C-alpha cells in the first residue's frame, strides 16, 4: 500500500468505517471520487461540514433538525394526543414514509442493552415521562424493533407509565409483505394470528 | 422527505452518487455518521479536502501521487526496461498487490470506447509512444481489461508500436482461481489452453 499516496490511504480508511463497507468497496469509492471533477470532492466535503455545523437534536422530540424545534413538532396539524417512541432519528423517517401516523415522536437515542451497558438512564426516558405528563398524551405508541432489546425497552416504558392516564400500545408483529407462511417463525406467525384484523 | 433537514438531504444525495450505493444505503451512511462524535465528520471532510488539494497525476506515469513523480517512478530498483500499460490508476494498485511485476507503469486514463466517444486522442497514447522511445523500453505489457474496449485498446497500442524495437505482450487470459472448467466460456478456456505453462 506504500505506493498509494497518504491522503488517499486515509480517505480509504475513512470510508472503510462506514457500515457494511470493506476495504475493496472503500477503494472503489475513493477512485470514483478521484475520477470526478475536483469540485465534486469539494462539494462533498462542504456538505459534511454543513451537517456537522447545522444539525443537532430537536429540543422537544430529539430527532435531527437544523432549527431549535423540528418540522414535525412545529406542525400544528400533528395530533398531540399521540406520541410514538422510537430508538433512533432514522426510525422517525421510516414511520413518516408509511403515512400511517399523524402524531408526534420521541426519540430515545437507543434501546436498553445490558450487554453494551446501556440502561434507561443513558436514554431519554425521563424526558419521555415528563412529556407524557406535560403534553397530556393519550396514547404512547412504542415502535422499537421487535428484538430482545426493543422488547425490553418497550416493557420498561410500559412499566414506568403504569397507573398513568395514558394508553400504551406496541406496533404489531406479523408477517411482512411477500412473506411465506410456511417459512415464518412461530412467534411471528402466532403474533399475526393474535393481532388478526377484521376485513369484512 | 421534507422532515429530513436540508443539509442531511444533501449529504444523502452526495453518497447516493457513489458507485453501487442506492438511497437506502446512502441514508444508512449519513445516519451512521450522525451517530459518531462530530470530530469524525470533521475528519472525513478534512481528509476529502486533503485529497482534493494534494493529489494529482504523476508527471511520468500519470498515476495518482502527492509528489511530482510517484513512488514507483522514483524507485531506482524498478526495472525500466518493462512498462505496463493500464487504463486507470487503481489498476496499478491491483497489479502491485500481485508482486509479479517490477517494471514501471503507464496510465492511459481510460480505454478506447467508440460508444462513449473516447478515442486514442483522449487517452495518454502519445505520451506512451514518447516514453517507449525516450526510456528505451524493451517490453510493453498491456494490462487493460479482457473486454471489448480493453482488447481494442491493446490492438491499437500494438499497431502503433509495430516496427519499433520493443516487444509488446498482453496479460494472459485463462481460468481464474477457483473456477470450474465445466462452466468456463470457450474463449477463456481456449486462451488458457493456448497459454498453457510448463510445470515439469
GROMACS .gro file of C-alpha atoms in nm:
model
  400
    1UNK     CA    1   0.000   0.000   0.000
    2UNK     CA    2   0.305   0.230   0.021
    3UNK     CA    3   0.250   0.319  -0.342
    4UNK     CA    4  -0.087   0.477  -0.260
    5UNK     CA    5  -0.046   0.846  -0.159
    6UNK     CA    6  -0.104   0.900   0.217
    7UNK     CA    7  -0.410   1.123   0.177
    8UNK     CA    8  -0.576   0.861  -0.045
    9UNK     CA    9  -0.491   0.592   0.210
   10UNK     CA   10  -0.650   0.800   0.485
   11UNK     CA   11  -0.965   0.853   0.279
   12UNK     CA   12  -0.988   0.478   0.210
   13UNK     CA   13  -0.967   0.419   0.586
   14UNK     CA   14  -1.241   0.677   0.649
   15UNK     CA   15  -1.493   0.515   0.413
   16UNK     CA   16  -1.388   0.176   0.548
   17UNK     CA   17  -1.555   0.280   0.876
   18UNK     CA   18  -1.896   0.305   0.707
   19UNK     CA   19  -2.141   0.026   0.791
   20UNK     CA   20  -2.104  -0.272   0.556
   21UNK     CA   21  -1.814  -0.116   0.362
   22UNK     CA   22  -1.499  -0.325   0.329
   23UNK     CA   23  -1.162  -0.203   0.208
   24UNK     CA   24  -1.230  -0.302  -0.155
   25UNK     CA   25  -1.553  -0.102  -0.174
   26UNK     CA   26  -1.388   0.184   0.009
   27UNK     CA   27  -1.111   0.189  -0.254
   28UNK     CA   28  -1.379   0.196  -0.524
   29UNK     CA   29  -1.542   0.500  -0.360
   30UNK     CA   30  -1.213   0.687  -0.344
   31UNK     CA   31  -1.107   0.610  -0.701
   32UNK     CA   32  -1.458   0.703  -0.815
   33UNK     CA   33  -1.428   1.039  -0.640
   34UNK     CA   34  -1.083   1.096  -0.790
   35UNK     CA   35  -1.226   1.045  -1.138
   36UNK     CA   36  -1.486   1.320  -1.081
   37UNK     CA   37  -1.411   1.691  -1.127
   38UNK     CA   38  -1.241   1.822  -0.814
   39UNK     CA   39  -1.549   2.035  -0.741
   40UNK     CA   40  -1.737   1.714  -0.655
   41UNK     CA   41  -1.494   1.632  -0.375
   42UNK     CA   42  -1.515   1.993  -0.257
   43UNK     CA   43  -1.895   1.972  -0.254
   44UNK     CA   44  -1.897   1.650  -0.052
   45UNK     CA   45  -1.653   1.798   0.200
   46UNK     CA   46  -1.861   2.115   0.226
   47UNK     CA   47  -2.186   1.920   0.273
   48UNK     CA   48  -2.023   1.721   0.553
   49UNK     CA   49  -1.915   2.044   0.721
   50UNK     CA   50  -2.269   2.181   0.684
   51UNK     CA   51  -2.416   1.874   0.850
   52UNK     CA   52  -2.163   1.897   1.129
   53UNK     CA   53  -2.234   2.264   1.198
   54UNK     CA   54  -2.609   2.284   1.136
   55UNK     CA   55  -2.759   1.956   1.254
   56UNK     CA   56  -2.849   1.899   1.618
   57UNK     CA   57  -3.131   1.742   1.820
   58UNK     CA   58  -3.481   1.886   1.827
   59UNK     CA   59  -3.528   2.011   2.183
   60UNK     CA   60  -3.874   1.855   2.203
   61UNK     CA   61  -3.850   1.514   2.038
   62UNK     CA   62  -3.471   1.470   1.993
   63UNK     CA   63  -3.474   1.389   1.624
   64UNK     CA   64  -3.226   1.569   1.395
   65UNK     CA   65  -3.309   1.921   1.288
   66UNK     CA   66  -3.143   2.244   1.178
   67UNK     CA   67  -3.390   2.453   1.379
   68UNK     CA   68  -3.448   2.461   1.752
   69UNK     CA   69  -3.764   2.253   1.712
   70UNK     CA   70  -3.813   2.012   1.419
   71UNK     CA   71  -4.070   2.032   1.137
   72UNK     CA   72  -4.293   1.770   1.294
   73UNK     CA   73  -4.300   1.923   1.641
   74UNK     CA   74  -4.373   2.266   1.490
   75UNK     CA   75  -4.654   2.138   1.269
   76UNK     CA   76  -4.985   2.243   1.430
   77UNK     CA   77  -5.168   1.975   1.230
   78UNK     CA   78  -4.994   1.688   1.405
   79UNK     CA   79  -5.211   1.520   1.667
   80UNK     CA   80  -5.055   1.594   2.006
   81UNK     CA   81  -5.255   1.320   2.174
   82UNK     CA   82  -5.037   1.053   2.011
   83UNK     CA   83  -4.669   1.007   2.087
   84UNK     CA   84  -4.463   0.747   1.902
   85UNK     CA   85  -4.148   0.632   2.084
   86UNK     CA   86  -3.857   0.525   1.862
   87UNK     CA   87  -3.495   0.434   1.926
   88UNK     CA   88  -3.321   0.648   1.661
   89UNK     CA   89  -3.392   0.954   1.443
   90UNK     CA   90  -3.383   0.735   1.130
   91UNK     CA   91  -3.684   0.543   1.264
   92UNK     CA   92  -3.887   0.866   1.253
   93UNK     CA   93  -3.814   0.882   0.881
   94UNK     CA   94  -3.920   0.518   0.828
   95UNK     CA   95  -4.251   0.567   1.006
   96UNK     CA   96  -4.319   0.900   0.832
   97UNK     CA   97  -4.276   0.726   0.499
   98UNK     CA   98  -4.566   0.493   0.580
   99UNK     CA   99  -4.805   0.789   0.611
  100UNK     CA  100  -4.990   0.595   0.885
  101UNK     CA  101  -4.910   0.814   1.185
  102UNK     CA  102  -5.004   1.178   1.235
  103UNK     CA  103  -4.896   1.221   1.596
  104UNK     CA  104  -4.554   1.327   1.721
  105UNK     CA  105  -4.237   1.137   1.809
  106UNK     CA  106  -3.999   1.086   2.095
  107UNK     CA  107  -3.650   0.962   2.012
  108UNK     CA  108  -3.489   0.766   2.294
  109UNK     CA  109  -3.141   0.772   2.146
  110UNK     CA  110  -3.102   0.394   2.164
  111UNK     CA  111  -3.254   0.096   2.344
  112UNK     CA  112  -3.184  -0.076   2.674
  113UNK     CA  113  -2.896  -0.313   2.610
  114UNK     CA  114  -2.745  -0.473   2.916
  115UNK     CA  115  -2.465  -0.640   2.716
  116UNK     CA  116  -2.348  -0.297   2.596
  117UNK     CA  117  -2.409  -0.138   2.936
  118UNK     CA  118  -2.691   0.084   2.813
  119UNK     CA  119  -2.956   0.129   3.079
  120UNK     CA  120  -3.262   0.360   3.091
  121UNK     CA  121  -3.050   0.639   3.240
  122UNK     CA  122  -2.846   0.660   2.917
  123UNK     CA  123  -3.168   0.709   2.717
  124UNK     CA  124  -3.417   0.998   2.706
  125UNK     CA  125  -3.654   0.814   2.936
  126UNK     CA  126  -3.718   1.086   3.196
  127UNK     CA  127  -3.778   1.332   2.913
  128UNK     CA  128  -4.040   1.091   2.779
  129UNK     CA  129  -4.221   1.062   3.111
  130UNK     CA  130  -4.218   1.440   3.156
  131UNK     CA  131  -4.355   1.492   2.805
  132UNK     CA  132  -4.636   1.241   2.850
  133UNK     CA  133  -4.746   1.428   3.159
  134UNK     CA  134  -4.686   1.785   3.039
  135UNK     CA  135  -4.842   1.737   2.696
  136UNK     CA  136  -5.139   1.532   2.815
  137UNK     CA  137  -5.056   1.249   2.576
  138UNK     CA  138  -5.341   0.998   2.541
  139UNK     CA  139  -5.156   0.716   2.364
  140UNK     CA  140  -4.790   0.622   2.365
  141UNK     CA  141  -4.710   0.401   2.064
  142UNK     CA  142  -4.387   0.210   2.124
  143UNK     CA  143  -4.210   0.150   1.792
  144UNK     CA  144  -3.882  -0.009   1.894
  145UNK     CA  145  -3.753  -0.310   1.697
  146UNK     CA  146  -3.921  -0.647   1.764
  147UNK     CA  147  -3.595  -0.792   1.902
  148UNK     CA  148  -3.475  -0.858   2.255
  149UNK     CA  149  -3.350  -0.505   2.327
  150UNK     CA  150  -3.652  -0.344   2.163
  151UNK     CA  151  -3.893  -0.559   2.365
  152UNK     CA  152  -3.704  -0.497   2.690
  153UNK     CA  153  -3.724  -0.124   2.625
  154UNK     CA  154  -4.097  -0.147   2.545
  155UNK     CA  155  -4.168  -0.341   2.863
  156UNK     CA  156  -3.964  -0.091   3.068
  157UNK     CA  157  -4.156   0.206   2.925
  158UNK     CA  158  -4.491   0.033   2.982
  159UNK     CA  159  -4.398  -0.029   3.348
  160UNK     CA  160  -4.292   0.330   3.403
  161UNK     CA  161  -4.624   0.451   3.260
  162UNK     CA  162  -4.834   0.208   3.464
  163UNK     CA  163  -5.115   0.378   3.654
  164UNK     CA  164  -5.089   0.697   3.449
  165UNK     CA  165  -5.392   0.812   3.244
  166UNK     CA  166  -5.239   0.704   2.915
  167UNK     CA  167  -5.286   0.409   2.677
  168UNK     CA  168  -4.962   0.231   2.584
  169UNK     CA  169  -4.952   0.037   2.255
  170UNK     CA  170  -4.687  -0.155   2.065
  171UNK     CA  171  -4.659  -0.170   1.683
  172UNK     CA  172  -4.787  -0.506   1.559
  173UNK     CA  173  -4.574  -0.809   1.492
  174UNK     CA  174  -4.692  -1.004   1.191
  175UNK     CA  175  -4.593  -1.134   0.852
  176UNK     CA  176  -4.413  -0.882   0.631
  177UNK     CA  177  -4.548  -0.826   0.279
  178UNK     CA  178  -4.429  -1.102   0.044
  179UNK     CA  179  -4.355  -1.346   0.327
  180UNK     CA  180  -4.442  -1.713   0.313
  181UNK     CA  181  -4.647  -1.864   0.597
  182UNK     CA  182  -4.459  -2.192   0.550
  183UNK     CA  183  -4.129  -2.028   0.645
  184UNK     CA  184  -4.250  -1.783   0.910
  185UNK     CA  185  -4.115  -1.842   1.262
  186UNK     CA  186  -4.377  -1.946   1.515
  187UNK     CA  187  -4.354  -1.634   1.732
  188UNK     CA  188  -4.421  -1.408   1.431
  189UNK     CA  189  -4.700  -1.628   1.299
  190UNK     CA  190  -4.854  -1.656   1.647
  191UNK     CA  191  -4.844  -1.276   1.683
  192UNK     CA  192  -5.003  -1.236   1.339
  193UNK     CA  193  -5.282  -1.470   1.441
  194UNK     CA  194  -5.347  -1.291   1.771
  195UNK     CA  195  -5.346  -0.948   1.606
  196UNK     CA  196  -5.572  -1.056   1.319
  197UNK     CA  197  -5.776  -0.780   1.158
  198UNK     CA  198  -6.142  -0.784   1.055
  199UNK     CA  199  -6.170  -0.742   0.680
  200UNK     CA  200  -6.546  -0.795   0.637
  201UNK     CA  201  -3.857   1.377   0.287
  202UNK     CA  202  -3.947   1.732   0.400
  203UNK     CA  203  -3.897   1.621   0.758
  204UNK     CA  204  -3.529   1.549   0.692
  205UNK     CA  205  -3.317   1.863   0.746
  206UNK     CA  206  -3.185   2.008   0.414
  207UNK     CA  207  -2.816   1.952   0.490
  208UNK     CA  208  -2.884   1.586   0.571
  209UNK     CA  209  -3.083   1.553   0.247
  210UNK     CA  210  -2.792   1.697   0.052
  211UNK     CA  211  -2.545   1.459   0.215
  212UNK     CA  212  -2.773   1.164   0.133
  213UNK     CA  213  -2.774   1.279  -0.230
  214UNK     CA  214  -2.393   1.306  -0.229
  215UNK     CA  215  -2.336   0.949  -0.110
  216UNK     CA  216  -2.609   0.834  -0.347
  217UNK     CA  217  -2.371   0.924  -0.632
  218UNK     CA  218  -2.117   0.665  -0.516
  219UNK     CA  219  -2.093   0.352  -0.733
  220UNK     CA  220  -2.341   0.085  -0.627
  221UNK     CA  221  -2.493   0.298  -0.350
  222UNK     CA  222  -2.870   0.341  -0.353
  223UNK     CA  223  -3.068   0.590  -0.148
  224UNK     CA  224  -3.130   0.343   0.138
  225UNK     CA  225  -2.759   0.268   0.184
  226UNK     CA  226  -2.681   0.636   0.149
  227UNK     CA  227  -2.927   0.713   0.431
  228UNK     CA  228  -2.756   0.448   0.642
  229UNK     CA  229  -2.417   0.613   0.584
  230UNK     CA  230  -2.549   0.954   0.686
  231UNK     CA  231  -2.728   0.833   1.000
  232UNK     CA  232  -2.417   0.632   1.088
  233UNK     CA  233  -2.203   0.947   1.060
  234UNK     CA  234  -2.452   1.145   1.269
  235UNK     CA  235  -2.423   0.888   1.547
  236UNK     CA  236  -2.045   0.934   1.562
  237UNK     CA  237  -1.876   1.213   1.755
  238UNK     CA  238  -1.879   1.529   1.542
  239UNK     CA  239  -1.500   1.510   1.512
  240UNK     CA  240  -1.546   1.205   1.287
  241UNK     CA  241  -1.744   1.409   1.034
  242UNK     CA  242  -1.484   1.685   1.059
  243UNK     CA  243  -1.207   1.434   0.995
  244UNK     CA  244  -1.378   1.290   0.687
  245UNK     CA  245  -1.438   1.639   0.547
  246UNK     CA  246  -1.075   1.732   0.614
  247UNK     CA  247  -0.943   1.415   0.451
  248UNK     CA  248  -1.153   1.488   0.142
  249UNK     CA  249  -1.009   1.839   0.126
  250UNK     CA  250  -0.658   1.695   0.164
  251UNK     CA  251  -0.712   1.457  -0.125
  252UNK     CA  252  -0.854   1.739  -0.336
  253UNK     CA  253  -0.559   1.970  -0.270
  254UNK     CA  254  -0.269   1.723  -0.257
  255UNK     CA  255  -0.342   1.451  -0.510
  256UNK     CA  256  -0.257   1.493  -0.879
  257UNK     CA  257  -0.112   1.285  -1.160
  258UNK     CA  258   0.249   1.165  -1.161
  259UNK     CA  259   0.413   1.356  -1.445
  260UNK     CA  260   0.583   1.040  -1.570
  261UNK     CA  261   0.328   0.760  -1.546
  262UNK     CA  262   0.003   0.954  -1.468
  263UNK     CA  263  -0.097   0.755  -1.163
  264UNK     CA  264  -0.207   0.947  -0.851
  265UNK     CA  265   0.062   1.094  -0.633
  266UNK     CA  266   0.120   1.376  -0.385
  267UNK     CA  267   0.469   1.440  -0.524
  268UNK     CA  268   0.573   1.549  -0.870
  269UNK     CA  269   0.679   1.195  -0.955
  270UNK     CA  270   0.523   0.890  -0.787
  271UNK     CA  271   0.689   0.636  -0.556
  272UNK     CA  272   0.722   0.375  -0.829
  273UNK     CA  273   0.873   0.606  -1.090
  274UNK     CA  274   1.122   0.739  -0.833
  275UNK     CA  275   1.225   0.392  -0.717
  276UNK     CA  276   1.568   0.316  -0.868
  277UNK     CA  277   1.512  -0.057  -0.813
  278UNK     CA  278   1.222  -0.078  -1.059
  279UNK     CA  279   1.321  -0.228  -1.391
  280UNK     CA  280   1.298   0.047  -1.651
  281UNK     CA  281   1.303  -0.199  -1.940
  282UNK     CA  282   0.946  -0.307  -1.862
  283UNK     CA  283   0.646  -0.079  -1.898
  284UNK     CA  284   0.298  -0.197  -1.800
  285UNK     CA  285   0.012  -0.009  -1.966
  286UNK     CA  286  -0.309   0.017  -1.763
  287UNK     CA  287  -0.636   0.206  -1.804
  288UNK     CA  288  -0.673   0.360  -1.457
  289UNK     CA  289  -0.458   0.442  -1.151
  290UNK     CA  290  -0.648   0.180  -0.948
  291UNK     CA  291  -0.517  -0.089  -1.185
  292UNK     CA  292  -0.161  -0.001  -1.080
  293UNK     CA  293  -0.261  -0.086  -0.725
  294UNK     CA  294  -0.415  -0.419  -0.828
  295UNK     CA  295  -0.105  -0.526  -1.020
  296UNK     CA  296   0.130  -0.407  -0.744
  297UNK     CA  297  -0.059  -0.625  -0.498
  298UNK     CA  298   0.028  -0.935  -0.702
  299UNK     CA  299   0.401  -0.872  -0.651
  300UNK     CA  300   0.462  -1.016  -1.000
  301UNK     CA  301   0.580  -0.703  -1.181
  302UNK     CA  302   0.886  -0.497  -1.101
  303UNK     CA  303   0.883  -0.261  -1.400
  304UNK     CA  304   0.706   0.071  -1.426
  305UNK     CA  305   0.356   0.176  -1.534
  306UNK     CA  306   0.183   0.398  -1.782
  307UNK     CA  307  -0.174   0.501  -1.703
  308UNK     CA  308  -0.380   0.577  -2.015
  309UNK     CA  309  -0.665   0.743  -1.827
  310UNK     CA  310  -0.927   0.516  -1.983
  311UNK     CA  311  -0.973   0.286  -2.281
  312UNK     CA  312  -1.086   0.338  -2.639
  313UNK     CA  313  -1.465   0.333  -2.630
  314UNK     CA  314  -1.636   0.436  -2.951
  315UNK     CA  315  -1.984   0.422  -2.791
  316UNK     CA  316  -1.877   0.684  -2.533
  317UNK     CA  317  -1.683   0.883  -2.793
  318UNK     CA  318  -1.345   0.810  -2.635
  319UNK     CA  319  -1.074   0.774  -2.898
  320UNK     CA  320  -0.695   0.744  -2.865
  321UNK     CA  321  -0.661   1.125  -2.866
  322UNK     CA  322  -0.850   1.142  -2.532
  323UNK     CA  323  -0.601   0.899  -2.378
  324UNK     CA  324  -0.230   0.935  -2.292
  325UNK     CA  325  -0.130   0.749  -2.605
  326UNK     CA  326   0.127   0.992  -2.749
  327UNK     CA  327   0.285   1.015  -2.404
  328UNK     CA  328   0.314   0.635  -2.410
  329UNK     CA  329   0.486   0.627  -2.750
  330UNK     CA  330   0.725   0.904  -2.645
  331UNK     CA  331   0.812   0.720  -2.325
  332UNK     CA  332   0.878   0.391  -2.502
  333UNK     CA  333   1.125   0.566  -2.728
  334UNK     CA  334   1.284   0.801  -2.475
  335UNK     CA  335   1.323   0.542  -2.199
  336UNK     CA  336   1.439   0.261  -2.430
  337UNK     CA  337   1.166   0.030  -2.306
  338UNK     CA  338   1.221  -0.333  -2.408
  339UNK     CA  339   0.879  -0.476  -2.329
  340UNK     CA  340   0.539  -0.310  -2.315
  341UNK     CA  341   0.296  -0.526  -2.115
  342UNK     CA  342  -0.062  -0.429  -2.197
  343UNK     CA  343  -0.283  -0.485  -1.891
  344UNK     CA  344  -0.620  -0.349  -1.999
  345UNK     CA  345  -0.935  -0.548  -1.917
  346UNK     CA  346  -1.010  -0.857  -2.129
  347UNK     CA  347  -1.329  -0.699  -2.266
  348UNK     CA  348  -1.412  -0.533  -2.598
  349UNK     CA  349  -1.279  -0.189  -2.511
  350UNK     CA  350  -0.969  -0.330  -2.341
  351UNK     CA  351  -0.890  -0.551  -2.641
  352UNK     CA  352  -0.949  -0.267  -2.888
  353UNK     CA  353  -0.710  -0.051  -2.689
  354UNK     CA  354  -0.450  -0.330  -2.677
  355UNK     CA  355  -0.469  -0.386  -3.052
  356UNK     CA  356  -0.442  -0.011  -3.114
  357UNK     CA  357  -0.128   0.016  -2.898
  358UNK     CA  358   0.027  -0.289  -3.063
  359UNK     CA  359  -0.029  -0.134  -3.406
  360UNK     CA  360   0.122   0.197  -3.305
  361UNK     CA  361   0.433   0.018  -3.176
  362UNK     CA  362   0.472  -0.200  -3.485
  363UNK     CA  363   0.822  -0.189  -3.633
  364UNK     CA  364   0.970  -0.034  -3.318
  365UNK     CA  365   1.247  -0.222  -3.132
  366UNK     CA  366   1.014  -0.327  -2.849
  367UNK     CA  367   0.832  -0.647  -2.751
  368UNK     CA  368   0.458  -0.600  -2.689
  369UNK     CA  369   0.283  -0.851  -2.462
  370UNK     CA  370  -0.068  -0.886  -2.323
  371UNK     CA  371  -0.155  -1.026  -1.978
  372UNK     CA  372  -0.285  -1.380  -2.009
  373UNK     CA  373  -0.645  -1.479  -2.036
  374UNK     CA  374  -0.720  -1.801  -1.852
  375UNK     CA  375  -0.924  -1.956  -1.575
  376UNK     CA  376  -0.940  -1.758  -1.251
  377UNK     CA  377  -0.852  -1.939  -0.929
  378UNK     CA  378  -1.149  -2.142  -0.804
  379UNK     CA  379  -1.316  -2.154  -1.146
  380UNK     CA  380  -1.476  -2.465  -1.288
  381UNK     CA  381  -1.370  -2.586  -1.635
  382UNK     CA  382  -1.725  -2.710  -1.691
  383UNK     CA  383  -1.864  -2.358  -1.670
  384UNK     CA  384  -1.579  -2.164  -1.834
  385UNK     CA  385  -1.671  -1.984  -2.158
  386UNK     CA  386  -1.494  -2.123  -2.463
  387UNK     CA  387  -1.289  -1.810  -2.538
  388UNK     CA  388  -1.141  -1.815  -2.187
  389UNK     CA  389  -1.081  -2.190  -2.189
  390UNK     CA  390  -0.930  -2.171  -2.538
  391UNK     CA  391  -0.697  -1.892  -2.425
  392UNK     CA  392  -0.599  -2.093  -2.116
  393UNK     CA  393  -0.514  -2.389  -2.338
  394UNK     CA  394  -0.306  -2.180  -2.579
  395UNK     CA  395  -0.118  -2.007  -2.297
  396UNK     CA  396  -0.051  -2.332  -2.108
  397UNK     CA  397   0.254  -2.331  -1.883
  398UNK     CA  398   0.520  -2.600  -1.840
  399UNK     CA  399   0.516  -2.730  -1.484
  400UNK     CA  400   0.766  -3.015  -1.516
   0.00000   0.00000   0.00000
